[in-house]
Structures are given as C-alpha cells and as structure tokens.
Amino acid sequence: MRSIWNGAISFGLVSIPIKLVNATESHSISFRQIHVTDGGRVRYRKVCELDGEEVPSAEIGKGYEEADGSIIPITEEDLARLPIATAKTIEIVSFVPADEIDPLQLDAAYYLAANGATAAKPYTLLREALKRSRRVAIAKYALRGRERLGMLRVVDDVIAMHGLLWPDEIRAPEGVAPEASVSVREAELNLADALMATLGEVEMTSLHDDYREAVEAMIAAKAGGAFEPAEAVVEPAGGQVIDLMAALENSVRAARASRGTDEGGEGGTEAEVTPIRRGAAAAAPKAVGGKKSTAGAAGRRTAPAAKKTTAKSTAKTTAKPASTASSAKSGGKKSTSAATKSAATARKSTSTATKSASTARKSTSTAAKSASAAAKKTAAAKKAAPRKRTSA
C-alpha cells in the first residue's frame, strides 16, 4: 500500500521511523455532472479572477483570506518552518484505557508501518507493550496542514492510528433529548432485553452495502438497455399512537422467526413433530370421529367388576349351604360335601373370571364374553346345590 506520510513515533526517548498508510477506503459510487439536454460532461475550471485565465494545478498555492477580503499567501516552506514538534513526528503524550475514548471523537484510520530494518525492534516493543497493558496511546501529529489528535492501538500484529477530533470539536447535545418526562415500565425493559438477546451478535464481515449493489445493478441494466424502473413502496408516515408493548412483542416474535427459533429457543419447524410425540401417538391412538379409545379403560373397569361379581356369587354359594347344613341333621355330611364341591366350582369360576379379566385389558369384547361365561357357570352352580340338598 502506498504511504501518504513519512515520519516517526516518539515516546520518551524512543523514536520509531514509520510510514502512514490509509487503513480505510471508500467504495461509494461517484457521479459526474452532465448537461441534461445533450449528456455533455460539466467540468469545473479553476480560473484566476484577475486575468480570467484557467490556472493549472502546478501554479495553484494556498492563501489566507482576511476579513477585508485581502489574501495572504502561505507556502509549504512557511508551514514546514513552523516550530512544531509534531510536523514529522507522532508524539505520544499518554497511555489510557480504551474505554476512556469517546467514540464521537473517532475520525479517519491509518496503519503505521515500520520504515526500515532498524524500526522493527522498537516497533515490536511498542506493539507488545500496548497489547500487554491493554491500553491505547494518545498522540499528537501534523497532517495536511494542521495538527491533529490520534489514538494508537494494536490490530492483529500492526499498530493502527485513529484520528481523533479535538474535545472542543464535539458539540454538546443540548436540546436533542426528549423534553417531556417519560417513564418506562419494567415489563417494557424486559421485552427490550429479550429483543436484544434474540437479535444477538452479528458477524461484521457479513454486512454489506445493499444500496451500492442496487446502484451497480441499475447501471449495468442501463448500459445494456434493459432497465425498467420500479416504484419503491413507501409506507405513509402516520401520526398514530404506537402500542410499545405490542411493538416489542411483535419485534421479539419476528426476530425469533427470522432466526428459525420458536418461543422456547428450539428450532421452529423441526420442533413441531418429534419422535417422542410419534411414540406417544402410537401408544394411545385416537379413534375416528374424535372419540378417545376406551379399550384399555374398559378392560380395566371390567376386571374389577368381574371380580366383585364372582366374589359375591362365591359368598352366597358358601353361605346358603352352611345354613342348610345346620338345619338338616340327617343329611349334613352330604350337604357339606356338595357345598365343598360348589365352592371348588366357584373357585374355578373365579380363576376363569380372573383370567378373562386379564384378557379383557387387551380386548373389551373378549372380557365381556369371559365375564358372561363366568356368570353363567356360577348361576348353574347355585341351582345345582339346592337340588342335591333337597333330594338328600
């Protein structure tokens, strides 16, 4: 890169020969002035007011205009002989924390390159000292006919210098802040914090100039003769009152949607259907028509009912033969034997009912049939027992 100024960095008794190189460049598109009727270019001609002749650049110098309109000529030699230490030196005056520099003061940026082999050692010393101290150097230097203020800091392995405006060049923000007294609620601050957290950080290298790209595309289209201007849609600026809470909520929602996140911070489209939900759906399928499946529930309800019915039947069967046996002395043994058989039959029926109830958990229809069969067997046992006791 071409240097625009040669000099030295001075701090204490150390002097570092350096070259000043522009650290920034403008990519803005520049236009020429033309004559609208015929497209001819309009140029600025530097004409002397005394003789009316155009003056070449080599014959143009500097001059200071007095209040009465008279001009005092100033040459480059006059400026070079000024007793200023910073004419060819970047003089460091202090080292301060970087956060003490107001960003409003930042101006143009430059790279400082070591000028020659002898400059490498002190250059590296200053660079490493700035790194380790985590401070920046405040310096004064002269460039383009004026003394300036600068800030030196380390960028990668290079010392960079930012031009700074003088403190008296920063205007006070008088009359800029809102005059009315406004209070902000805690909920609004929380939403603002959520919006800031959702927007997060951005890679600075990913940002680009959309306007410049659009202008370049328009120029290319016009050069090819295929440009068709389209009117930009401009939203009318109304005076409606803004619901700040609603605007913040919508902003947070839109920011999350643009980053593909839902309310919980998960992936939006991928989080709608998950393997867990598919497993749950398979375990408990919904019946057609919106009714819930009652197979499992009915089975569970049928099993206790079958057990209760069987238990009642068993109790009745056992109780009746016992009372009959106490009243019939002669046929007591046979009645007891018949009652025992009936109880055994009832136990088998209970076992069958239990198995049927277990089967009913899987299928409601099977449970119902098994319960019905158990009930019939129990009824048959109840009828058979009294007949034997009567005959005895």
mmCIF file of C-alpha atoms in Angstrom:
data_model
loop_
_atom_site.group_PDB
_atom_site.id
_atom_site.type_symbol
_atom_site.label_atom_id
_atom_site.label_comp_id
_atom_site.label_asym_id
_atom_site.label_seq_id
_atom_site.Cartn_x
_atom_site.Cartn_y
_atom_site.Cartn_z
ATOM 1 C CA MET A 1 0.000 0.000 0.000
ATOM 2 C CA ARG A 2 1.196 3.489 -0.797
ATOM 3 C CA SER A 3 2.234 5.652 2.137
ATOM 4 C CA ILE A 4 0.788 9.137 2.455
ATOM 5 C CA TRP A 5 3.158 10.444 5.135
ATOM 6 C CA ASN A 6 6.614 9.561 6.474
ATOM 7 C CA GLY A 7 7.782 10.352 9.976
ATOM 8 C CA ALA A 8 8.421 8.741 13.321
ATOM 9 C CA ILE A 9 6.679 7.672 16.501
ATOM 10 C CA SER A 10 8.174 9.221 19.595
ATOM 11 C CA PHE A 11 7.507 8.086 23.150
ATOM 12 C CA GLY A 12 10.044 9.029 25.770
ATOM 13 C CA LEU A 13 13.493 8.663 24.241
ATOM 14 C CA VAL A 14 12.355 6.006 21.769
ATOM 15 C CA SER A 15 11.924 7.002 18.122
ATOM 16 C CA ILE A 16 10.370 4.607 15.578
ATOM 17 C CA PRO A 17 10.576 5.522 11.875
ATOM 18 C CA ILE A 18 7.174 4.777 10.319
ATOM 19 C CA LYS A 19 5.104 5.233 7.168
ATOM 20 C CA LEU A 20 1.460 6.269 7.333
ATOM 21 C CA VAL A 21 -0.875 4.136 5.205
ATOM 22 C CA ASN A 22 -4.623 4.570 4.764
ATOM 23 C CA ALA A 23 -6.486 1.847 6.662
ATOM 24 C CA THR A 24 -9.848 2.567 5.055
ATOM 25 C CA GLU A 25 -11.173 3.165 1.580
ATOM 26 C CA SER A 26 -14.459 4.358 0.192
ATOM 27 C CA HIS A 27 -16.472 2.113 -2.127
ATOM 28 C CA SER A 28 -19.239 4.642 -2.677
ATOM 29 C CA ILE A 29 -20.233 5.234 -6.299
ATOM 30 C CA SER A 30 -19.361 8.713 -7.563
ATOM 31 C CA PHE A 31 -21.250 10.503 -10.319
ATOM 32 C CA ARG A 32 -20.227 13.205 -12.797
ATOM 33 C CA GLN A 33 -22.214 16.278 -13.535
ATOM 34 C CA ILE A 34 -23.586 16.343 -17.073
ATOM 35 C CA HIS A 35 -25.624 18.608 -19.312
ATOM 36 C CA VAL A 36 -29.130 17.065 -19.244
ATOM 37 C CA THR A 37 -30.094 18.062 -22.784
ATOM 38 C CA ASP A 38 -27.128 16.528 -24.614
ATOM 39 C CA GLY A 39 -25.299 14.453 -21.941
ATOM 40 C CA GLY A 40 -22.125 16.512 -22.173
ATOM 41 C CA ARG A 41 -19.932 16.479 -19.074
ATOM 42 C CA VAL A 42 -19.818 19.647 -16.992
ATOM 43 C CA ARG A 43 -16.338 20.338 -15.584
ATOM 44 C CA TYR A 44 -15.031 22.763 -13.024
ATOM 45 C CA ARG A 45 -12.387 25.060 -14.342
ATOM 46 C CA LYS A 46 -10.049 26.879 -11.980
ATOM 47 C CA VAL A 47 -9.911 30.397 -13.348
ATOM 48 C CA CYS A 48 -7.990 33.337 -11.950
ATOM 49 C CA GLU A 49 -10.343 36.173 -11.043
ATOM 50 C CA LEU A 50 -7.789 38.830 -12.085
ATOM 51 C CA ASP A 51 -6.939 37.795 -15.623
ATOM 52 C CA GLY A 52 -9.803 35.347 -16.334
ATOM 53 C CA GLU A 53 -7.409 32.600 -17.452
ATOM 54 C CA GLU A 54 -7.559 28.944 -16.392
ATOM 55 C CA VAL A 55 -4.774 28.067 -13.934
ATOM 56 C CA PRO A 56 -3.036 24.651 -13.981
ATOM 57 C CA SER A 57 -2.675 22.716 -10.721
ATOM 58 C CA ALA A 58 1.078 23.305 -10.577
ATOM 59 C CA GLU A 59 0.525 27.046 -10.253
ATOM 60 C CA ILE A 60 -2.108 26.862 -7.528
ATOM 61 C CA GLY A 61 -0.962 27.669 -3.977
ATOM 62 C CA LYS A 62 -2.550 28.480 -0.622
ATOM 63 C CA GLY A 63 -3.614 31.773 0.875
ATOM 64 C CA TYR A 64 -5.471 33.029 3.940
ATOM 65 C CA GLU A 65 -8.326 35.463 3.365
ATOM 66 C CA GLU A 66 -8.555 38.351 5.786
ATOM 67 C CA ALA A 67 -11.799 39.909 6.953
ATOM 68 C CA ASP A 68 -11.437 42.744 4.424
ATOM 69 C CA GLY A 69 -11.061 40.245 1.550
ATOM 70 C CA SER A 70 -7.321 40.570 1.109
ATOM 71 C CA ILE A 71 -5.312 37.336 0.606
ATOM 72 C CA ILE A 72 -2.096 36.472 2.482
ATOM 73 C CA PRO A 73 -0.064 33.861 0.545
ATOM 74 C CA ILE A 74 1.148 30.801 2.527
ATOM 75 C CA THR A 75 3.699 28.410 1.055
ATOM 76 C CA GLU A 76 4.625 24.859 2.003
ATOM 77 C CA GLU A 77 8.027 26.122 3.106
ATOM 78 C CA ASP A 78 6.340 28.505 5.518
ATOM 79 C CA LEU A 79 4.399 25.666 7.066
ATOM 80 C CA ALA A 80 7.475 23.402 7.244
ATOM 81 C CA ARG A 81 9.436 26.027 9.210
ATOM 82 C CA LEU A 82 6.815 26.288 11.948
ATOM 83 C CA PRO A 83 8.286 25.413 15.385
ATOM 84 C CA ILE A 84 6.008 22.413 15.936
ATOM 85 C CA ALA A 85 7.463 19.116 17.175
ATOM 86 C CA THR A 86 4.703 17.121 15.524
ATOM 87 C CA ALA A 87 5.460 18.304 11.992
ATOM 88 C CA LYS A 88 7.176 14.995 11.250
ATOM 89 C CA THR A 89 6.566 13.114 14.476
ATOM 90 C CA ILE A 90 3.681 11.259 16.060
ATOM 91 C CA GLU A 91 4.293 12.281 19.641
ATOM 92 C CA ILE A 92 2.739 10.033 22.270
ATOM 93 C CA VAL A 93 1.609 12.043 25.263
ATOM 94 C CA SER A 94 -0.109 9.385 27.420
ATOM 95 C CA PHE A 95 -1.406 5.828 27.687
ATOM 96 C CA VAL A 96 -5.036 5.419 28.777
ATOM 97 C CA PRO A 97 -7.702 2.646 28.915
ATOM 98 C CA ALA A 98 -9.541 2.313 25.627
ATOM 99 C CA ASP A 99 -12.959 2.919 27.219
ATOM 100 C CA GLU A 100 -11.924 6.462 28.118
ATOM 101 C CA ILE A 101 -12.062 7.439 24.434
ATOM 102 C CA ASP A 102 -15.439 8.758 23.350
ATOM 103 C CA PRO A 103 -16.435 7.107 20.034
ATOM 104 C CA LEU A 104 -17.716 10.526 18.926
ATOM 105 C CA GLN A 105 -14.080 11.601 18.615
ATOM 106 C CA LEU A 106 -13.081 8.844 16.173
ATOM 107 C CA ASP A 107 -12.103 10.069 12.721
ATOM 108 C CA ALA A 108 -10.041 8.567 9.893
ATOM 109 C CA ALA A 109 -7.974 5.407 10.481
ATOM 110 C CA TYR A 110 -4.425 4.614 9.382
ATOM 111 C CA TYR A 111 -1.902 1.778 9.633
ATOM 112 C CA LEU A 112 1.563 2.578 10.916
ATOM 113 C CA ALA A 113 4.219 0.543 9.098
ATOM 114 C CA ALA A 114 7.790 0.200 10.320
ATOM 115 C CA ASN A 115 10.040 2.165 7.963
ATOM 116 C CA GLY A 116 13.269 0.188 7.572
ATOM 117 C CA ALA A 117 15.002 -2.677 9.357
ATOM 118 C CA THR A 118 16.104 -0.520 12.290
ATOM 119 C CA ALA A 119 12.476 0.286 13.092
ATOM 120 C CA ALA A 120 11.425 -3.360 13.553
ATOM 121 C CA LYS A 121 12.724 -3.734 17.133
ATOM 122 C CA PRO A 122 11.207 -0.549 18.700
ATOM 123 C CA TYR A 123 8.039 -1.027 16.632
ATOM 124 C CA THR A 124 7.570 -4.528 18.077
ATOM 125 C CA LEU A 125 8.368 -3.244 21.572
ATOM 126 C CA LEU A 126 5.626 -0.615 21.396
ATOM 127 C CA ARG A 127 3.137 -3.090 19.909
ATOM 128 C CA GLU A 128 3.714 -5.702 22.611
ATOM 129 C CA ALA A 129 3.632 -3.071 25.370
ATOM 130 C CA LEU A 130 0.226 -1.886 24.133
ATOM 131 C CA LYS A 131 -1.035 -5.471 23.995
ATOM 132 C CA ARG A 132 0.079 -6.349 27.493
ATOM 133 C CA SER A 133 -1.130 -3.149 29.114
ATOM 134 C CA ARG A 134 -4.466 -3.284 27.276
ATOM 135 C CA ARG A 135 -4.232 0.435 26.820
ATOM 136 C CA VAL A 136 -4.169 2.814 23.891
ATOM 137 C CA ALA A 137 -1.723 5.626 23.256
ATOM 138 C CA ILE A 138 -2.885 9.216 22.842
ATOM 139 C CA ALA A 139 -0.662 11.140 20.420
ATOM 140 C CA LYS A 140 -0.399 14.403 18.533
ATOM 141 C CA TYR A 141 0.682 14.626 14.898
ATOM 142 C CA ALA A 142 0.522 17.061 11.999
ATOM 143 C CA LEU A 143 -1.023 16.096 8.658
ATOM 144 C CA ARG A 144 -2.291 18.076 5.681
ATOM 145 C CA GLY A 145 -1.512 21.452 7.156
ATOM 146 C CA ARG A 146 -2.911 21.023 10.645
ATOM 147 C CA GLU A 147 -2.034 19.408 13.956
ATOM 148 C CA ARG A 148 -4.271 16.533 14.894
ATOM 149 C CA LEU A 149 -5.021 14.235 17.803
ATOM 150 C CA GLY A 150 -4.649 10.471 17.411
ATOM 151 C CA MET A 151 -5.134 7.175 19.211
ATOM 152 C CA LEU A 152 -2.743 4.255 18.666
ATOM 153 C CA ARG A 153 -3.917 0.690 19.242
ATOM 154 C CA VAL A 154 -2.952 -2.805 18.109
ATOM 155 C CA VAL A 155 -4.837 -4.534 15.283
ATOM 156 C CA ASP A 156 -3.565 -8.087 14.763
ATOM 157 C CA ASP A 157 0.223 -7.540 14.511
ATOM 158 C CA VAL A 158 0.034 -3.949 13.317
ATOM 159 C CA ILE A 159 -0.151 -0.620 15.121
ATOM 160 C CA ALA A 160 -3.146 1.344 13.885
ATOM 161 C CA MET A 161 -3.846 5.018 14.463
ATOM 162 C CA HIS A 162 -7.280 6.591 14.607
ATOM 163 C CA GLY A 163 -7.533 10.288 14.049
ATOM 164 C CA LEU A 164 -9.437 11.957 16.873
ATOM 165 C CA LEU A 165 -11.392 15.160 16.907
ATOM 166 C CA TRP A 166 -10.262 17.682 19.442
ATOM 167 C CA PRO A 167 -12.513 17.835 22.517
ATOM 168 C CA ASP A 168 -13.730 21.320 21.586
ATOM 169 C CA GLU A 169 -14.866 19.968 18.194
ATOM 170 C CA ILE A 170 -17.519 17.773 19.828
ATOM 171 C CA ARG A 171 -20.779 19.654 20.195
ATOM 172 C CA ALA A 172 -22.824 19.302 23.363
ATOM 173 C CA PRO A 173 -26.191 17.533 22.797
ATOM 174 C CA GLU A 174 -28.255 20.465 24.013
ATOM 175 C CA GLY A 175 -31.942 20.330 23.089
ATOM 176 C CA VAL A 176 -31.602 16.887 21.499
ATOM 177 C CA ALA A 177 -33.104 14.669 24.215
ATOM 178 C CA PRO A 178 -36.920 14.464 24.554
ATOM 179 C CA GLU A 179 -38.215 17.392 26.550
ATOM 180 C CA ALA A 180 -41.203 15.558 28.042
ATOM 181 C CA SER A 181 -40.696 13.394 31.106
ATOM 182 C CA VAL A 182 -41.221 9.752 30.142
ATOM 183 C CA SER A 183 -41.279 6.707 32.428
ATOM 184 C CA VAL A 184 -40.506 3.207 31.186
ATOM 185 C CA ARG A 185 -42.130 0.181 32.805
ATOM 186 C CA GLU A 186 -40.214 -2.887 33.938
ATOM 187 C CA ALA A 187 -42.158 -5.111 31.517
ATOM 188 C CA GLU A 188 -41.115 -2.915 28.596
ATOM 189 C CA LEU A 189 -37.483 -3.121 29.675
ATOM 190 C CA ASN A 190 -37.759 -6.912 29.950
ATOM 191 C CA LEU A 191 -39.142 -7.127 26.412
ATOM 192 C CA ALA A 192 -36.392 -4.841 25.161
ATOM 193 C CA ASP A 193 -33.819 -7.119 26.835
ATOM 194 C CA ALA A 194 -35.462 -10.155 25.215
ATOM 195 C CA LEU A 195 -35.311 -8.470 21.807
ATOM 196 C CA MET A 196 -31.634 -7.625 22.281
ATOM 197 C CA ALA A 197 -30.879 -11.187 23.344
ATOM 198 C CA THR A 198 -32.802 -12.625 20.387
ATOM 199 C CA LEU A 199 -31.081 -10.434 17.839
ATOM 200 C CA GLY A 200 -27.790 -11.430 19.419
ATOM 201 C CA GLU A 201 -24.487 -10.736 17.726
ATOM 202 C CA VAL A 202 -23.607 -10.453 14.059
ATOM 203 C CA GLU A 203 -20.522 -11.215 12.053
ATOM 204 C CA MET A 204 -19.333 -7.808 10.911
ATOM 205 C CA THR A 205 -17.860 -9.358 7.762
ATOM 206 C CA SER A 206 -21.360 -10.472 6.724
ATOM 207 C CA LEU A 207 -22.631 -6.883 6.462
ATOM 208 C CA HIS A 208 -22.541 -5.212 3.062
ATOM 209 C CA ASP A 209 -23.801 -2.142 1.227
ATOM 210 C CA ASP A 210 -27.174 -3.055 -0.330
ATOM 211 C CA TYR A 211 -27.651 0.417 -1.778
ATOM 212 C CA ARG A 212 -24.340 0.343 -3.665
ATOM 213 C CA GLU A 213 -25.147 -3.098 -5.080
ATOM 214 C CA ALA A 214 -28.553 -1.884 -6.259
ATOM 215 C CA VAL A 215 -26.973 1.163 -7.944
ATOM 216 C CA GLU A 216 -24.370 -1.046 -9.668
ATOM 217 C CA ALA A 217 -27.119 -3.367 -10.923
ATOM 218 C CA MET A 218 -29.087 -0.382 -12.223
ATOM 219 C CA ILE A 219 -26.010 0.987 -14.061
ATOM 220 C CA ALA A 220 -25.357 -2.412 -15.629
ATOM 221 C CA ALA A 221 -29.005 -2.704 -16.714
ATOM 222 C CA LYS A 222 -28.990 0.804 -18.202
ATOM 223 C CA ALA A 223 -25.776 0.072 -20.054
ATOM 224 C CA GLY A 224 -27.441 -2.990 -21.570
ATOM 225 C CA GLY A 225 -30.619 -1.066 -22.381
ATOM 226 C CA ALA A 226 -32.848 -3.375 -20.349
ATOM 227 C CA PHE A 227 -33.533 -1.213 -17.312
ATOM 228 C CA GLU A 228 -37.147 -0.940 -16.187
ATOM 229 C CA PRO A 229 -37.544 1.317 -13.150
ATOM 230 C CA ALA A 230 -39.868 0.069 -10.444
ATOM 231 C CA GLU A 231 -41.522 2.352 -7.973
ATOM 232 C CA ALA A 232 -40.475 1.814 -4.395
ATOM 233 C CA VAL A 233 -43.257 1.095 -1.934
ATOM 234 C CA VAL A 234 -43.107 3.756 0.754
ATOM 235 C CA GLU A 235 -45.197 3.326 3.854
ATOM 236 C CA PRO A 236 -47.044 6.554 4.710
ATOM 237 C CA ALA A 237 -45.800 8.101 7.919
ATOM 238 C CA GLY A 238 -48.855 8.489 10.081
ATOM 239 C CA GLY A 239 -49.303 10.091 13.455
ATOM 240 C CA GLN A 240 -50.909 7.087 15.133
ATOM 241 C CA VAL A 241 -50.044 6.235 18.721
ATOM 242 C CA ILE A 242 -47.734 3.228 18.923
ATOM 243 C CA ASP A 243 -48.506 0.444 21.392
ATOM 244 C CA LEU A 244 -44.973 -0.023 22.700
ATOM 245 C CA MET A 245 -45.637 -3.368 24.368
ATOM 246 C CA ALA A 246 -47.265 -4.795 21.246
ATOM 247 C CA ALA A 247 -44.442 -3.451 19.084
ATOM 248 C CA LEU A 248 -41.821 -5.038 21.354
ATOM 249 C CA GLU A 249 -43.650 -8.376 21.456
ATOM 250 C CA ASN A 250 -44.037 -8.414 17.677
ATOM 251 C CA SER A 251 -40.379 -7.479 17.285
ATOM 252 C CA VAL A 252 -39.243 -10.342 19.511
ATOM 253 C CA ARG A 253 -41.544 -12.760 17.670
ATOM 254 C CA ALA A 254 -40.314 -11.598 14.265
ATOM 255 C CA ALA A 255 -36.675 -11.783 15.349
ATOM 256 C CA ARG A 256 -37.124 -15.338 16.578
ATOM 257 C CA ALA A 257 -38.926 -16.313 13.385
ATOM 258 C CA SER A 258 -36.183 -14.810 11.224
ATOM 259 C CA ARG A 259 -33.598 -16.870 13.097
ATOM 260 C CA GLY A 260 -35.730 -20.030 12.882
ATOM 261 C CA THR A 261 -36.449 -20.268 16.605
ATOM 262 C CA ASP A 262 -39.706 -20.731 18.491
ATOM 263 C CA GLU A 263 -40.755 -19.300 21.828
ATOM 264 C CA GLY A 264 -38.546 -21.719 23.733
ATOM 265 C CA GLY A 265 -35.500 -21.133 21.583
ATOM 266 C CA GLU A 266 -35.795 -24.516 19.774
ATOM 267 C CA GLY A 267 -35.829 -24.997 16.036
ATOM 268 C CA GLY A 268 -39.265 -23.872 14.807
ATOM 269 C CA THR A 269 -40.222 -26.324 12.076
ATOM 270 C CA GLU A 270 -38.215 -29.250 13.403
ATOM 271 C CA ALA A 271 -39.674 -28.986 16.914
ATOM 272 C CA GLU A 272 -43.302 -29.326 15.782
ATOM 273 C CA VAL A 273 -43.079 -33.117 15.262
ATOM 274 C CA THR A 274 -40.620 -35.142 17.315
ATOM 275 C CA PRO A 275 -40.002 -38.883 17.748
ATOM 276 C CA ILE A 276 -41.381 -38.654 21.297
ATOM 277 C CA ARG A 277 -44.711 -37.375 20.029
ATOM 278 C CA ARG A 278 -44.865 -40.106 17.399
ATOM 279 C CA GLY A 279 -44.250 -42.745 20.113
ATOM 280 C CA ALA A 280 -46.964 -41.296 22.324
ATOM 281 C CA ALA A 281 -49.408 -41.243 19.429
ATOM 282 C CA ALA A 282 -48.700 -44.904 18.676
ATOM 283 C CA ALA A 283 -49.249 -45.889 22.309
ATOM 284 C CA ALA A 284 -52.587 -44.073 22.571
ATOM 285 C CA PRO A 285 -54.167 -43.743 19.105
ATOM 286 C CA LYS A 286 -57.181 -41.533 18.708
ATOM 287 C CA ALA A 287 -60.408 -43.110 17.420
ATOM 288 C CA VAL A 288 -62.057 -41.872 14.232
ATOM 289 C CA GLY A 289 -64.540 -39.124 14.891
ATOM 290 C CA GLY A 290 -62.559 -37.514 17.677
ATOM 291 C CA LYS A 291 -63.589 -40.005 20.453
ATOM 292 C CA LYS A 292 -60.865 -41.362 22.689
ATOM 293 C CA SER A 293 -60.150 -45.078 22.597
ATOM 294 C CA THR A 294 -61.729 -46.876 25.570
ATOM 295 C CA ALA A 295 -60.252 -50.322 25.033
ATOM 296 C CA GLY A 296 -57.741 -50.104 27.843
ATOM 297 C CA ALA A 297 -60.050 -48.213 30.191
ATOM 298 C CA ALA A 298 -62.999 -50.552 29.601
ATOM 299 C CA GLY A 299 -60.808 -53.569 30.234
ATOM 300 C CA ARG A 300 -59.600 -52.090 33.474
ATOM 301 C CA ARG A 301 -63.170 -51.266 34.538
ATOM 302 C CA THR A 302 -64.499 -54.739 33.549
ATOM 303 C CA ALA A 303 -61.876 -56.669 35.519
ATOM 304 C CA PRO A 304 -62.768 -55.284 38.962
ATOM 305 C CA ALA A 305 -66.463 -55.655 38.166
ATOM 306 C CA ALA A 306 -65.988 -59.304 37.236
ATOM 307 C CA LYS A 307 -64.016 -59.925 40.411
ATOM 308 C CA LYS A 308 -66.702 -58.303 42.574
ATOM 309 C CA THR A 309 -69.495 -60.313 40.888
ATOM 310 C CA THR A 310 -67.584 -63.575 41.336
ATOM 311 C CA ALA A 311 -66.791 -62.776 44.964
ATOM 312 C CA LYS A 312 -70.457 -62.058 45.723
ATOM 313 C CA SER A 313 -71.524 -65.272 43.993
ATOM 314 C CA THR A 314 -68.977 -67.266 45.966
ATOM 315 C CA ALA A 315 -70.109 -65.732 49.250
ATOM 316 C CA LYS A 316 -73.739 -66.517 48.552
ATOM 317 C CA THR A 317 -72.963 -70.080 47.452
ATOM 318 C CA THR A 318 -70.913 -70.684 50.593
ATOM 319 C CA ALA A 319 -73.417 -69.066 52.967
ATOM 320 C CA LYS A 320 -76.527 -70.897 51.791
ATOM 321 C CA PRO A 321 -75.137 -74.468 52.116
ATOM 322 C CA ALA A 322 -73.819 -73.618 55.577
ATOM 323 C CA SER A 323 -77.244 -72.516 56.845
ATOM 324 C CA THR A 324 -78.937 -75.548 55.292
ATOM 325 C CA ALA A 325 -76.448 -77.917 56.872
ATOM 326 C CA SER A 326 -77.175 -76.583 60.374
ATOM 327 C CA SER A 327 -80.945 -77.217 59.965
ATOM 328 C CA ALA A 328 -80.719 -80.650 58.273
ATOM 329 C CA LYS A 329 -79.075 -83.052 60.750
ATOM 330 C CA SER A 330 -79.533 -86.267 58.806
ATOM 331 C CA GLY A 331 -78.180 -85.037 55.518
ATOM 332 C CA GLY A 332 -75.485 -82.686 56.915
ATOM 333 C CA LYS A 333 -72.471 -84.570 55.626
ATOM 334 C CA LYS A 334 -73.798 -84.859 52.095
ATOM 335 C CA SER A 335 -74.782 -81.170 52.060
ATOM 336 C CA THR A 336 -71.335 -80.188 53.302
ATOM 337 C CA SER A 337 -69.747 -82.293 50.580
ATOM 338 C CA ALA A 338 -71.991 -80.715 47.987
ATOM 339 C CA ALA A 339 -71.171 -77.250 49.344
ATOM 340 C CA THR A 340 -67.464 -78.009 49.147
ATOM 341 C CA LYS A 341 -67.829 -79.092 45.555
ATOM 342 C CA SER A 342 -69.829 -75.964 44.818
ATOM 343 C CA ALA A 343 -67.122 -73.826 46.471
ATOM 344 C CA ALA A 344 -64.461 -75.572 44.398
ATOM 345 C CA THR A 345 -66.501 -74.981 41.297
ATOM 346 C CA ALA A 346 -66.867 -71.336 42.333
ATOM 347 C CA ARG A 347 -63.098 -71.027 42.825
ATOM 348 C CA LYS A 348 -62.525 -72.402 39.344
ATOM 349 C CA SER A 349 -65.088 -69.945 38.055
ATOM 350 C CA THR A 350 -63.282 -67.154 39.918
ATOM 351 C CA SER A 351 -59.982 -68.232 38.392
ATOM 352 C CA THR A 352 -61.590 -68.341 34.973
ATOM 353 C CA ALA A 353 -63.083 -64.891 35.563
ATOM 354 C CA THR A 354 -59.681 -63.551 36.648
ATOM 355 C CA LYS A 355 -58.063 -64.892 33.509
ATOM 356 C CA SER A 356 -60.916 -63.463 31.480
ATOM 357 C CA ALA A 357 -60.465 -60.097 33.198
ATOM 358 C CA SER A 358 -56.773 -60.180 32.314
ATOM 359 C CA THR A 359 -57.730 -60.885 28.746
ATOM 360 C CA ALA A 360 -60.266 -58.056 28.920
ATOM 361 C CA ARG A 361 -57.472 -55.493 29.392
ATOM 362 C CA LYS A 362 -56.355 -56.245 25.855
ATOM 363 C CA SER A 363 -59.804 -56.560 24.281
ATOM 364 C CA THR A 364 -63.140 -55.289 25.644
ATOM 365 C CA SER A 365 -65.231 -57.774 23.690
ATOM 366 C CA THR A 366 -63.251 -60.796 24.960
ATOM 367 C CA ALA A 367 -63.527 -59.560 28.557
ATOM 368 C CA ALA A 368 -67.296 -59.190 28.211
ATOM 369 C CA LYS A 369 -67.692 -62.743 26.854
ATOM 370 C CA SER A 370 -65.483 -64.212 29.585
ATOM 371 C CA ALA A 371 -67.404 -62.366 32.299
ATOM 372 C CA SER A 372 -70.691 -63.620 30.845
ATOM 373 C CA ALA A 373 -69.438 -67.209 30.778
ATOM 374 C CA ALA A 374 -68.249 -66.964 34.381
ATOM 375 C CA ALA A 375 -71.637 -65.618 35.456
ATOM 376 C CA LYS A 376 -73.471 -68.493 33.745
ATOM 377 C CA LYS A 377 -71.261 -71.114 35.444
ATOM 378 C CA THR A 378 -71.812 -69.501 38.828
ATOM 379 C CA ALA A 379 -75.584 -69.438 38.300
ATOM 380 C CA ALA A 380 -75.553 -73.109 37.318
ATOM 381 C CA ALA A 381 -73.621 -73.965 40.467
ATOM 382 C CA LYS A 382 -76.147 -72.106 42.619
ATOM 383 C CA LYS A 383 -79.075 -74.010 41.082
ATOM 384 C CA ALA A 384 -77.373 -77.410 41.304
ATOM 385 C CA ALA A 385 -76.548 -77.231 45.028
ATOM 386 C CA PRO A 386 -80.132 -76.871 46.436
ATOM 387 C CA ARG A 387 -81.414 -79.769 44.282
ATOM 388 C CA LYS A 388 -78.858 -82.153 45.812
ATOM 389 C CA ARG A 389 -79.651 -80.991 49.329
ATOM 390 C CA THR A 390 -83.438 -81.482 48.800
ATOM 391 C CA SER A 391 -83.027 -84.999 47.479
ATOM 392 C CA ALA A 392 -80.901 -85.866 50.467
#
